[in-house]
Tab-separated table of C-alpha atoms in Angstrom:
chain	number	residue	atom	x	y	z
A	25	UNK	CA	-0.030	-0.349	0.080
A	26	UNK	CA	1.296	3.309	-0.964
A	27	UNK	CA	1.932	5.927	2.044
A	28	UNK	CA	-1.105	8.100	1.180
A	29	UNK	CA	-3.517	5.313	1.304
A	30	UNK	CA	-2.631	4.154	4.387
A	31	UNK	CA	-2.639	8.197	5.496
A	32	UNK	CA	-5.870	8.715	3.833
A	33	UNK	CA	-7.384	5.534	5.515
A	34	UNK	CA	-6.285	6.360	9.077
A	35	UNK	CA	-7.611	9.972	8.706
A	36	UNK	CA	-11.292	8.429	7.367
A	37	UNK	CA	-11.255	5.596	10.110
A	38	UNK	CA	-9.896	7.731	12.817
A	39	UNK	CA	-12.538	10.592	12.511
A	40	UNK	CA	-15.433	9.232	10.894
A	41	UNK	CA	-15.806	6.017	13.142
A	42	UNK	CA	-16.675	8.249	16.634
A	43	UNK	CA	-17.838	10.408	14.516
A	44	UNK	CA	-20.791	7.947	13.167
A	45	UNK	CA	-21.165	6.316	16.592
A	46	UNK	CA	-22.019	9.771	18.001
A	47	UNK	CA	-24.240	10.718	15.241
A	48	UNK	CA	-26.001	7.890	15.453
A	49	UNK	CA	-26.580	8.210	19.013
A	50	UNK	CA	-27.545	12.162	18.583
A	51	UNK	CA	-27.837	13.168	14.906
A	52	UNK	CA	-27.430	16.944	15.809
A	53	UNK	CA	-24.406	16.874	17.694
A	54	UNK	CA	-22.927	16.693	14.112
A	55	UNK	CA	-23.467	20.961	13.531
A	56	UNK	CA	-21.965	21.225	17.248
A	57	UNK	CA	-18.828	23.782	17.674
A	58	UNK	CA	-17.041	21.238	19.876
A	59	UNK	CA	-17.332	18.535	17.966
A	60	UNK	CA	-16.053	20.478	14.787
A	61	UNK	CA	-13.572	21.577	16.977
A	62	UNK	CA	-12.371	18.384	18.042
A	63	UNK	CA	-12.743	16.761	14.390
A	64	UNK	CA	-10.728	19.777	13.420
A	65	UNK	CA	-7.876	18.984	16.146
A	66	UNK	CA	-7.797	15.064	15.204
A	67	UNK	CA	-6.859	15.419	11.780
A	68	UNK	CA	-3.966	17.462	12.744
A	69	UNK	CA	-2.661	15.359	15.598
A	70	UNK	CA	-3.374	12.064	13.310
A	71	UNK	CA	-1.405	13.789	10.226
A	72	UNK	CA	1.756	14.785	12.836
A	73	UNK	CA	1.636	11.417	14.539
A	74	UNK	CA	1.987	10.040	11.167
A	75	UNK	CA	4.836	12.209	10.357
A	76	UNK	CA	6.653	11.626	13.576
A	77	UNK	CA	6.021	7.845	13.490
A	78	UNK	CA	7.626	7.607	9.453
A	79	UNK	CA	10.235	10.250	10.664
A	80	UNK	CA	11.587	7.942	13.764
A	81	UNK	CA	10.829	4.554	11.987
A	82	UNK	CA	13.722	5.214	9.673
A	83	UNK	CA	16.486	5.116	12.609
A	84	UNK	CA	18.453	1.872	12.858
A	85	UNK	CA	17.290	-0.420	15.329
A	86	UNK	CA	14.293	1.183	16.242
A	87	UNK	CA	10.886	-1.330	15.697
A	88	UNK	CA	7.774	0.138	14.224
A	89	UNK	CA	5.508	-1.111	17.345
A	90	UNK	CA	8.104	0.812	19.739
A	91	UNK	CA	7.316	4.143	17.638
A	92	UNK	CA	3.935	4.281	17.025
A	93	UNK	CA	2.195	4.548	20.775
A	94	UNK	CA	4.666	7.353	21.382
A	95	UNK	CA	4.489	8.919	18.530
A	96	UNK	CA	0.622	9.367	18.778
A	97	UNK	CA	0.907	9.876	22.398
A	98	UNK	CA	3.149	12.654	21.919
A	99	UNK	CA	1.107	14.440	18.677
A	100	UNK	CA	-2.119	13.755	20.249
A	101	UNK	CA	-1.317	14.789	23.558
A	102	UNK	CA	0.416	18.289	22.111
A	103	UNK	CA	-2.572	19.180	19.913
A	104	UNK	CA	-5.170	18.775	23.252
A	105	UNK	CA	-2.970	20.614	25.043
A	106	UNK	CA	-3.437	23.452	23.012
A	107	UNK	CA	-7.019	23.067	23.142
A	108	UNK	CA	-7.334	22.744	27.031
A	109	UNK	CA	-4.840	25.546	27.144
A	110	UNK	CA	-6.558	28.103	25.118
A	111	UNK	CA	-9.775	26.418	27.138
A	112	UNK	CA	-11.930	25.124	23.953
A	113	UNK	CA	-14.821	23.212	24.437
A	114	UNK	CA	-14.159	19.360	22.498
A	115	UNK	CA	-15.613	16.168	22.297
A	116	UNK	CA	-13.751	13.534	24.729
A	117	UNK	CA	-15.243	10.466	23.096
A	118	UNK	CA	-14.493	12.363	19.392
A	119	UNK	CA	-10.727	12.413	20.822
A	120	UNK	CA	-10.294	9.264	22.681
A	121	UNK	CA	-12.127	7.500	19.764
A	122	UNK	CA	-9.473	9.119	17.193
A	123	UNK	CA	-6.452	8.558	19.113
A	124	UNK	CA	-7.363	4.756	19.577
A	125	UNK	CA	-8.483	4.083	16.102
A	126	UNK	CA	-5.171	6.093	14.595
A	127	UNK	CA	-2.728	3.738	16.881
A	128	UNK	CA	-5.097	0.373	15.676
A	129	UNK	CA	-4.971	1.599	12.182
A	130	UNK	CA	-1.230	1.578	11.724
A	131	UNK	CA	-0.693	-1.316	14.210
A	132	UNK	CA	-2.891	-3.613	12.004
A	133	UNK	CA	-0.863	-1.792	8.805
A	134	UNK	CA	2.625	-3.009	10.477
A	135	UNK	CA	1.601	-6.406	10.849
A	136	UNK	CA	-0.323	-7.089	7.751
A	137	UNK	CA	2.660	-5.665	5.558
A	138	UNK	CA	5.519	-7.504	7.590
A	139	UNK	CA	7.531	-4.346	8.448
A	140	UNK	CA	9.882	-6.133	11.144
A	141	UNK	CA	10.262	-9.014	8.485
A	142	UNK	CA	14.171	-8.664	7.312
A	143	UNK	CA	14.384	-7.033	3.743
A	144	UNK	CA	15.973	-8.600	0.638
A	145	UNK	CA	18.756	-6.429	-0.987
A	146	UNK	CA	21.258	-7.641	-3.706
A	147	UNK	CA	24.893	-7.272	-3.585
A	148	UNK	CA	27.368	-6.870	-6.572
A	149	UNK	CA	30.559	-9.057	-5.137
A	150	UNK	CA	33.141	-6.355	-6.025
A	151	UNK	CA	34.885	-4.166	-3.553
A	152	UNK	CA	34.305	-3.413	0.187
A	153	UNK	CA	31.089	-5.168	0.280
A	154	UNK	CA	32.111	-8.379	2.600
A	155	UNK	CA	31.068	-6.223	5.691
A	156	UNK	CA	27.451	-6.679	4.942
A	157	UNK	CA	27.412	-9.966	5.839
A	158	UNK	CA	27.882	-9.279	9.462
A	159	UNK	CA	24.866	-6.922	9.517
A	160	UNK	CA	21.568	-8.952	10.697
A	161	UNK	CA	17.999	-8.128	9.788
A	162	UNK	CA	18.505	-8.087	6.139
A	163	UNK	CA	18.550	-11.434	3.587
A	164	UNK	CA	21.609	-10.692	1.465
A	165	UNK	CA	21.450	-11.923	-1.977
A	166	UNK	CA	25.021	-12.262	-3.464
A	167	UNK	CA	24.669	-11.435	-7.339
A	168	UNK	CA	27.133	-14.486	-9.268
A	169	UNK	CA	27.063	-12.126	-12.489
A	170	UNK	CA	25.471	-9.169	-13.735
A	171	UNK	CA	21.928	-9.879	-15.297
A	172	UNK	CA	18.154	-9.894	-13.926
A	173	UNK	CA	17.635	-8.907	-10.531
A	174	UNK	CA	16.174	-11.979	-8.418
A	175	UNK	CA	12.309	-11.531	-7.759
A	176	UNK	CA	11.387	-9.985	-4.127
A	177	UNK	CA	14.489	-7.631	-4.380
A	178	UNK	CA	14.188	-4.497	-2.627
A	179	UNK	CA	17.285	-2.644	-4.075
A	180	UNK	CA	20.895	-3.299	-4.843
A	181	UNK	CA	24.021	-2.522	-3.015
A	182	UNK	CA	27.156	-2.132	-4.533
A	183	UNK	CA	30.983	-0.558	-3.800
A	184	UNK	CA	30.250	2.800	-6.063
A	185	UNK	CA	34.112	3.542	-5.075
A	186	UNK	CA	35.686	0.456	-6.439
A	187	UNK	CA	37.015	0.141	-9.587
A	188	UNK	CA	33.788	-1.918	-10.974
A	189	UNK	CA	34.281	-3.908	-14.131
A	190	UNK	CA	32.152	-2.039	-17.429
A	191	UNK	CA	29.671	-5.494	-16.936
A	192	UNK	CA	28.803	-4.569	-13.359
A	193	UNK	CA	28.600	-1.082	-14.208
A	194	UNK	CA	26.108	-1.556	-16.973
A	195	UNK	CA	24.178	-3.928	-14.842
A	196	UNK	CA	23.723	-0.949	-12.064
A	197	UNK	CA	23.332	1.734	-14.636
A	198	UNK	CA	20.324	-0.771	-15.956
A	199	UNK	CA	19.199	-1.350	-12.667
A	200	UNK	CA	18.947	2.793	-12.407
A	201	UNK	CA	17.175	3.329	-15.693
A	202	UNK	CA	14.494	0.746	-14.320
A	203	UNK	CA	13.701	2.180	-10.973
A	204	UNK	CA	15.577	-0.598	-8.868
A	205	UNK	CA	17.598	1.449	-6.201
A	206	UNK	CA	20.889	1.200	-5.873
A	207	UNK	CA	22.734	1.963	-2.869
A	208	UNK	CA	26.484	2.541	-1.714
A	209	UNK	CA	27.810	0.188	0.246
A	210	UNK	CA	28.393	2.891	3.239
A	211	UNK	CA	25.180	4.247	2.876
A	212	UNK	CA	23.804	0.965	3.630
A	213	UNK	CA	26.066	0.323	6.347
A	214	UNK	CA	25.487	3.701	8.058
A	215	UNK	CA	21.377	3.074	8.045
A	216	UNK	CA	21.345	-0.632	9.261
A	217	UNK	CA	23.798	-0.077	12.052
A	218	UNK	CA	23.457	3.428	13.063
A	219	UNK	CA	27.219	4.062	12.891
A	220	UNK	CA	29.420	6.242	10.791
A	221	UNK	CA	33.115	5.361	10.008
A	222	UNK	CA	35.820	8.096	9.311
A	223	UNK	CA	38.443	6.756	7.822
A	224	UNK	CA	39.867	9.908	6.002
A	225	UNK	CA	40.130	13.387	6.053
A	226	UNK	CA	38.374	13.858	3.017
A	227	UNK	CA	34.940	12.223	4.100
A	228	UNK	CA	34.293	14.937	6.300
A	229	UNK	CA	34.571	17.954	3.860
A	230	UNK	CA	31.318	18.478	3.073
A	231	UNK	CA	30.720	18.993	6.496
A	232	UNK	CA	28.977	15.712	7.280
A	233	UNK	CA	29.976	16.220	11.134
A	234	UNK	CA	28.735	19.903	11.697
A	235	UNK	CA	25.982	19.765	13.228
A	236	UNK	CA	22.948	21.945	12.563
A	237	UNK	CA	23.741	25.420	14.553
A	238	UNK	CA	19.929	26.395	14.837
A	239	UNK	CA	18.884	23.540	15.995
A	240	UNK	CA	21.818	23.458	18.586
A	241	UNK	CA	20.654	26.746	20.114
A	242	UNK	CA	17.028	25.621	20.301
A	243	UNK	CA	18.189	22.399	22.003
A	244	UNK	CA	20.253	24.231	24.562
A	245	UNK	CA	17.691	26.609	25.751
A	246	UNK	CA	15.584	23.600	25.933
A	247	UNK	CA	17.987	21.807	27.905
A	248	UNK	CA	18.261	24.571	30.484
A	249	UNK	CA	14.718	25.053	30.674
A	250	UNK	CA	14.001	21.100	31.436
A	251	UNK	CA	16.843	21.001	33.488
A	252	UNK	CA	15.345	23.700	36.202
A	253	UNK	CA	12.199	22.378	35.971
A	254	UNK	CA	13.403	18.998	36.612
A	255	UNK	CA	15.763	20.211	39.682
A	256	UNK	CA	12.721	21.895	41.013
A	257	UNK	CA	10.854	19.240	40.809
A	258	UNK	CA	13.375	16.382	41.814
A	259	UNK	CA	15.130	18.554	44.678
A	260	UNK	CA	13.696	16.250	47.655
A	261	UNK	CA	15.061	13.342	45.797
A	262	UNK	CA	18.366	14.526	45.694
A	263	UNK	CA	18.854	15.068	49.121
A	264	UNK	CA	17.663	11.418	49.980
A	265	UNK	CA	19.983	9.780	47.625
A	266	UNK	CA	22.512	12.125	49.143
A	267	UNK	CA	21.409	11.384	52.634
A	268	UNK	CA	21.399	7.022	51.719
A	269	UNK	CA	25.217	7.566	50.073
A	270	UNK	CA	26.851	9.145	53.484
A	271	UNK	CA	24.964	6.382	55.630
A	272	UNK	CA	26.033	3.810	53.338
A	273	UNK	CA	29.722	4.408	53.269
A	274	UNK	CA	32.389	7.572	54.167
A	275	UNK	CA	32.929	10.009	51.913
A	276	UNK	CA	31.469	13.013	50.263
A	277	UNK	CA	27.627	12.422	48.436
A	278	UNK	CA	28.840	13.924	45.509
A	279	UNK	CA	31.838	12.781	42.937
A	280	UNK	CA	33.899	15.564	41.146
A	281	UNK	CA	35.692	14.705	37.940
A	282	UNK	CA	37.398	16.200	35.213
A	283	UNK	CA	35.637	15.843	31.718
A	284	UNK	CA	36.320	16.821	28.259
A	285	UNK	CA	33.609	18.788	27.103
A	286	UNK	CA	32.116	21.143	23.934
A	287	UNK	CA	34.837	21.874	21.468
A	288	UNK	CA	37.730	20.010	23.856
A	289	UNK	CA	37.022	22.397	26.943
A	290	UNK	CA	37.705	20.839	30.400
A	291	UNK	CA	34.943	20.922	32.694
A	292	UNK	CA	33.685	19.719	36.650
A	293	UNK	CA	31.445	16.794	35.865
A	294	UNK	CA	28.785	16.077	39.136
A	295	UNK	CA	27.648	12.654	39.687
A	296	UNK	CA	26.540	11.261	42.888
A	297	UNK	CA	29.267	8.707	44.390
A	298	UNK	CA	28.526	5.299	43.655
A	299	UNK	CA	32.326	4.021	45.036
A	300	UNK	CA	34.869	3.800	47.609
A	301	UNK	CA	38.167	4.283	46.924
A	302	UNK	CA	39.605	1.452	48.451
A	303	UNK	CA	41.272	-0.251	45.193
A	304	UNK	CA	44.710	-1.641	46.888
A	305	UNK	CA	47.882	-1.732	45.110
A	306	UNK	CA	49.553	1.437	43.034
A	307	UNK	CA	47.440	2.299	40.208
A	308	UNK	CA	47.447	4.824	37.541
A	309	UNK	CA	45.063	7.944	36.734
A	310	UNK	CA	43.937	6.142	33.827
A	311	UNK	CA	42.981	2.520	35.456
A	312	UNK	CA	41.249	4.389	38.205
A	313	UNK	CA	38.992	6.252	36.049
A	314	UNK	CA	38.364	2.985	34.039
A	315	UNK	CA	35.059	1.180	35.579
A	316	UNK	CA	34.686	-2.400	35.559
A	317	UNK	CA	31.707	-4.435	35.497
A	318	UNK	CA	32.769	-6.503	38.903
A	319	UNK	CA	34.373	-3.459	40.295
A	320	UNK	CA	34.643	-4.217	44.130
A	321	UNK	CA	34.828	-0.167	44.800
A	322	UNK	CA	30.762	0.248	43.819
A	323	UNK	CA	28.950	0.291	46.998
A	324	UNK	CA	25.597	-0.941	47.863
A	325	UNK	CA	23.517	2.199	47.486
A	326	UNK	CA	26.180	2.452	43.764
A	327	UNK	CA	24.522	-0.458	42.324
A	328	UNK	CA	21.326	0.905	42.563
A	329	UNK	CA	22.071	4.431	41.147
A	330	UNK	CA	23.614	3.213	38.560
A	331	UNK	CA	21.350	0.987	37.412
A	332	UNK	CA	18.656	2.944	37.390
A	333	UNK	CA	21.196	6.190	36.012
A	334	UNK	CA	19.602	8.377	39.196
A	335	UNK	CA	23.513	8.848	39.730
A	336	UNK	CA	23.604	11.313	36.687
A	337	UNK	CA	20.897	13.600	38.445
A	338	UNK	CA	24.028	16.024	39.608
A	339	UNK	CA	24.566	16.756	35.995
A	340	UNK	CA	21.903	18.997	35.869
A	341	UNK	CA	23.980	21.893	37.217
A	342	UNK	CA	26.488	20.678	34.920
A	343	UNK	CA	23.554	21.345	31.913
A	344	UNK	CA	22.396	24.897	33.607
A	345	UNK	CA	26.212	26.304	33.560
A	346	UNK	CA	26.180	25.006	29.923
A	347	UNK	CA	28.588	22.602	29.879
A	348	UNK	CA	26.208	19.618	29.197
A	349	UNK	CA	23.123	18.644	27.130
A	350	UNK	CA	20.598	16.032	27.952
A	351	UNK	CA	21.523	14.232	24.890
A	352	UNK	CA	24.923	14.052	23.503
A	353	UNK	CA	28.500	11.919	23.269
A	354	UNK	CA	28.850	11.184	26.651
A	355	UNK	CA	32.154	13.179	28.530
A	356	UNK	CA	35.023	10.955	28.864
A	357	UNK	CA	37.517	11.611	31.821
A	358	UNK	CA	40.250	13.917	30.964
A	359	UNK	CA	43.002	10.852	31.191
A	360	UNK	CA	40.739	8.767	29.281
A	361	UNK	CA	39.899	11.539	26.462
A	362	UNK	CA	43.754	11.973	26.191
A	363	UNK	CA	44.651	8.089	25.758
A	364	UNK	CA	41.906	7.724	23.173
A	365	UNK	CA	43.225	10.838	21.252
A	366	UNK	CA	46.539	9.367	20.943
A	367	UNK	CA	45.182	5.753	19.628
A	368	UNK	CA	42.154	6.427	17.892
A	369	UNK	CA	42.160	8.927	14.562
A	370	UNK	CA	39.268	11.632	14.584
A	371	UNK	CA	38.362	11.103	18.395
A	372	UNK	CA	38.385	14.846	18.689
A	373	UNK	CA	35.921	15.359	16.630
A	374	UNK	CA	33.157	13.871	19.016
A	375	UNK	CA	33.640	17.139	21.016
A	376	UNK	CA	31.692	19.273	18.082
A	377	UNK	CA	28.450	18.929	20.030
A	378	UNK	CA	27.860	19.175	24.052
A	379	UNK	CA	27.968	15.916	25.823
A	380	UNK	CA	25.044	14.392	27.416
A	381	UNK	CA	23.512	12.393	29.913
A	382	UNK	CA	22.716	10.122	27.556
A	383	UNK	CA	23.281	9.623	23.963
A	384	UNK	CA	23.225	7.426	20.736
A	385	UNK	CA	26.560	5.299	21.681
A	386	UNK	CA	24.723	4.797	25.452
A	387	UNK	CA	21.857	3.233	24.285
A	388	UNK	CA	23.335	0.789	21.409
A	389	UNK	CA	26.402	0.124	23.255
A	390	UNK	CA	26.275	0.760	27.074
A	391	UNK	CA	29.419	1.652	29.028
A	392	UNK	CA	32.709	1.028	27.466
A	393	UNK	CA	36.473	1.615	28.131
A	394	UNK	CA	38.711	-0.809	26.285
A	395	UNK	CA	40.131	0.559	22.677
A	396	UNK	CA	38.234	-1.445	20.284
A	397	UNK	CA	35.103	-0.951	22.494
A	398	UNK	CA	35.450	3.044	22.377
A	399	UNK	CA	36.392	3.067	18.601
A	400	UNK	CA	33.375	1.200	17.862
A	401	UNK	CA	31.461	3.896	20.275
A	402	UNK	CA	33.576	6.776	18.254
A	403	UNK	CA	31.600	5.289	15.253
A	404	UNK	CA	27.998	5.801	17.429
A	405	UNK	CA	28.783	9.455	18.001
A	406	UNK	CA	29.854	10.207	14.370
A	407	UNK	CA	26.041	8.797	13.540
A	408	UNK	CA	24.281	11.112	16.137
A	409	UNK	CA	26.386	14.022	14.691
A	410	UNK	CA	25.614	13.750	11.265
A	411	UNK	CA	21.842	13.132	11.726
A	412	UNK	CA	21.722	15.824	14.584
A	413	UNK	CA	17.946	16.240	14.994
A	414	UNK	CA	15.175	16.261	17.422
A	415	UNK	CA	13.710	12.952	15.641
A	416	UNK	CA	17.282	11.297	16.808
A	417	UNK	CA	17.231	12.826	20.142
A	418	UNK	CA	13.594	11.583	20.656
A	419	UNK	CA	14.286	8.161	19.564
A	420	UNK	CA	17.278	8.304	22.701
A	421	UNK	CA	15.032	9.517	25.193
A	422	UNK	CA	12.505	6.389	24.266
A	423	UNK	CA	15.315	4.054	24.404
A	424	UNK	CA	16.803	5.632	27.083
A	425	UNK	CA	13.191	5.293	29.331
A	426	UNK	CA	13.816	1.731	28.368
A	427	UNK	CA	17.084	1.170	29.394
A	428	UNK	CA	16.694	2.622	33.211
A	429	UNK	CA	14.177	0.127	33.512
A	430	UNK	CA	16.429	-2.604	32.393
A	431	UNK	CA	19.500	-1.485	33.639
A	432	UNK	CA	21.372	-2.525	30.115
A	433	UNK	CA	25.157	-1.085	29.991
A	434	UNK	CA	24.903	-0.279	33.293
A	435	UNK	CA	28.735	-0.877	35.546
């Protein structure tokens, strides 16, 4: 089904069914002002919810069923919040019915169209396409020779920077002319894995790692306002947690550490203390900065705080000071950052945006410290910077909430 028919069908059902039920019970209600206001608002909320859902569904690792309800909850909630703010009269039955039918309609479509089934892509076996085999969730069909594309194939993947033989060039040209999508292997890897690999300086000459400055300013203002509101509301919780930390183990309630932030500036990060400083023997500052999964320094209350991410709450002060954001690459300890910069090319590029309490690498990979893992984390950070937008931030928020409930990646 084409997208416009899905949207049209959803609008007709979401608006028409509740309206028909109300009209059967009370025909004159159709002409009431409150119902007309509700129908107009429902149409706007439905279209907005559909656009949000389609935009969020484009990010890798995001299941269709996991974005439907948040998308329509957000759109309907915002629209009817405006109606409530302006004290407009509206029909609760029409509003609730429209929201329910909207979500059911797209849930049914997603199930009937098997959106969660793996796609099928043909691969031109020349160049660096061998990395595709490690990507799950897609049925890869390796072409043996130029010719007809097998049935049920949704696109062709090729290394367009490789020195392709003339026969394969003619084959790819024929696919383009016939309307078959042709993708560069690196484009496919980015869209399926959520990682961007920068291996040559020339790959950033077009500004792929220069985030939208207008959104950056808007985001900073929103970060500040939300942090202030959360700090006011959560201040009793902060005091309770601080008291529990002091009772659980000797030492201050807050942990302070030098971290590298926006544009390489060093700042003091605040967290609730979750560890005791009792590692025996001589250790370097780098080893002291690394936290391992079975680290004996973690306290009893510290394990709970780390699992629920409540130990990050004092970073509200870092946000208010303009040093951090709610969402962005996690800031590394100064000693670790200096180490990574020596070992990993392009590592400083991650400092082009403000660091965050949570981020794309955090929700995909969790806490890591080894060079190999940090290299992979860097690819996630580059993907976030390249796709810097409110849509990706919203996906990260949803996945962070899930992680807070499951404790994924905590150490």
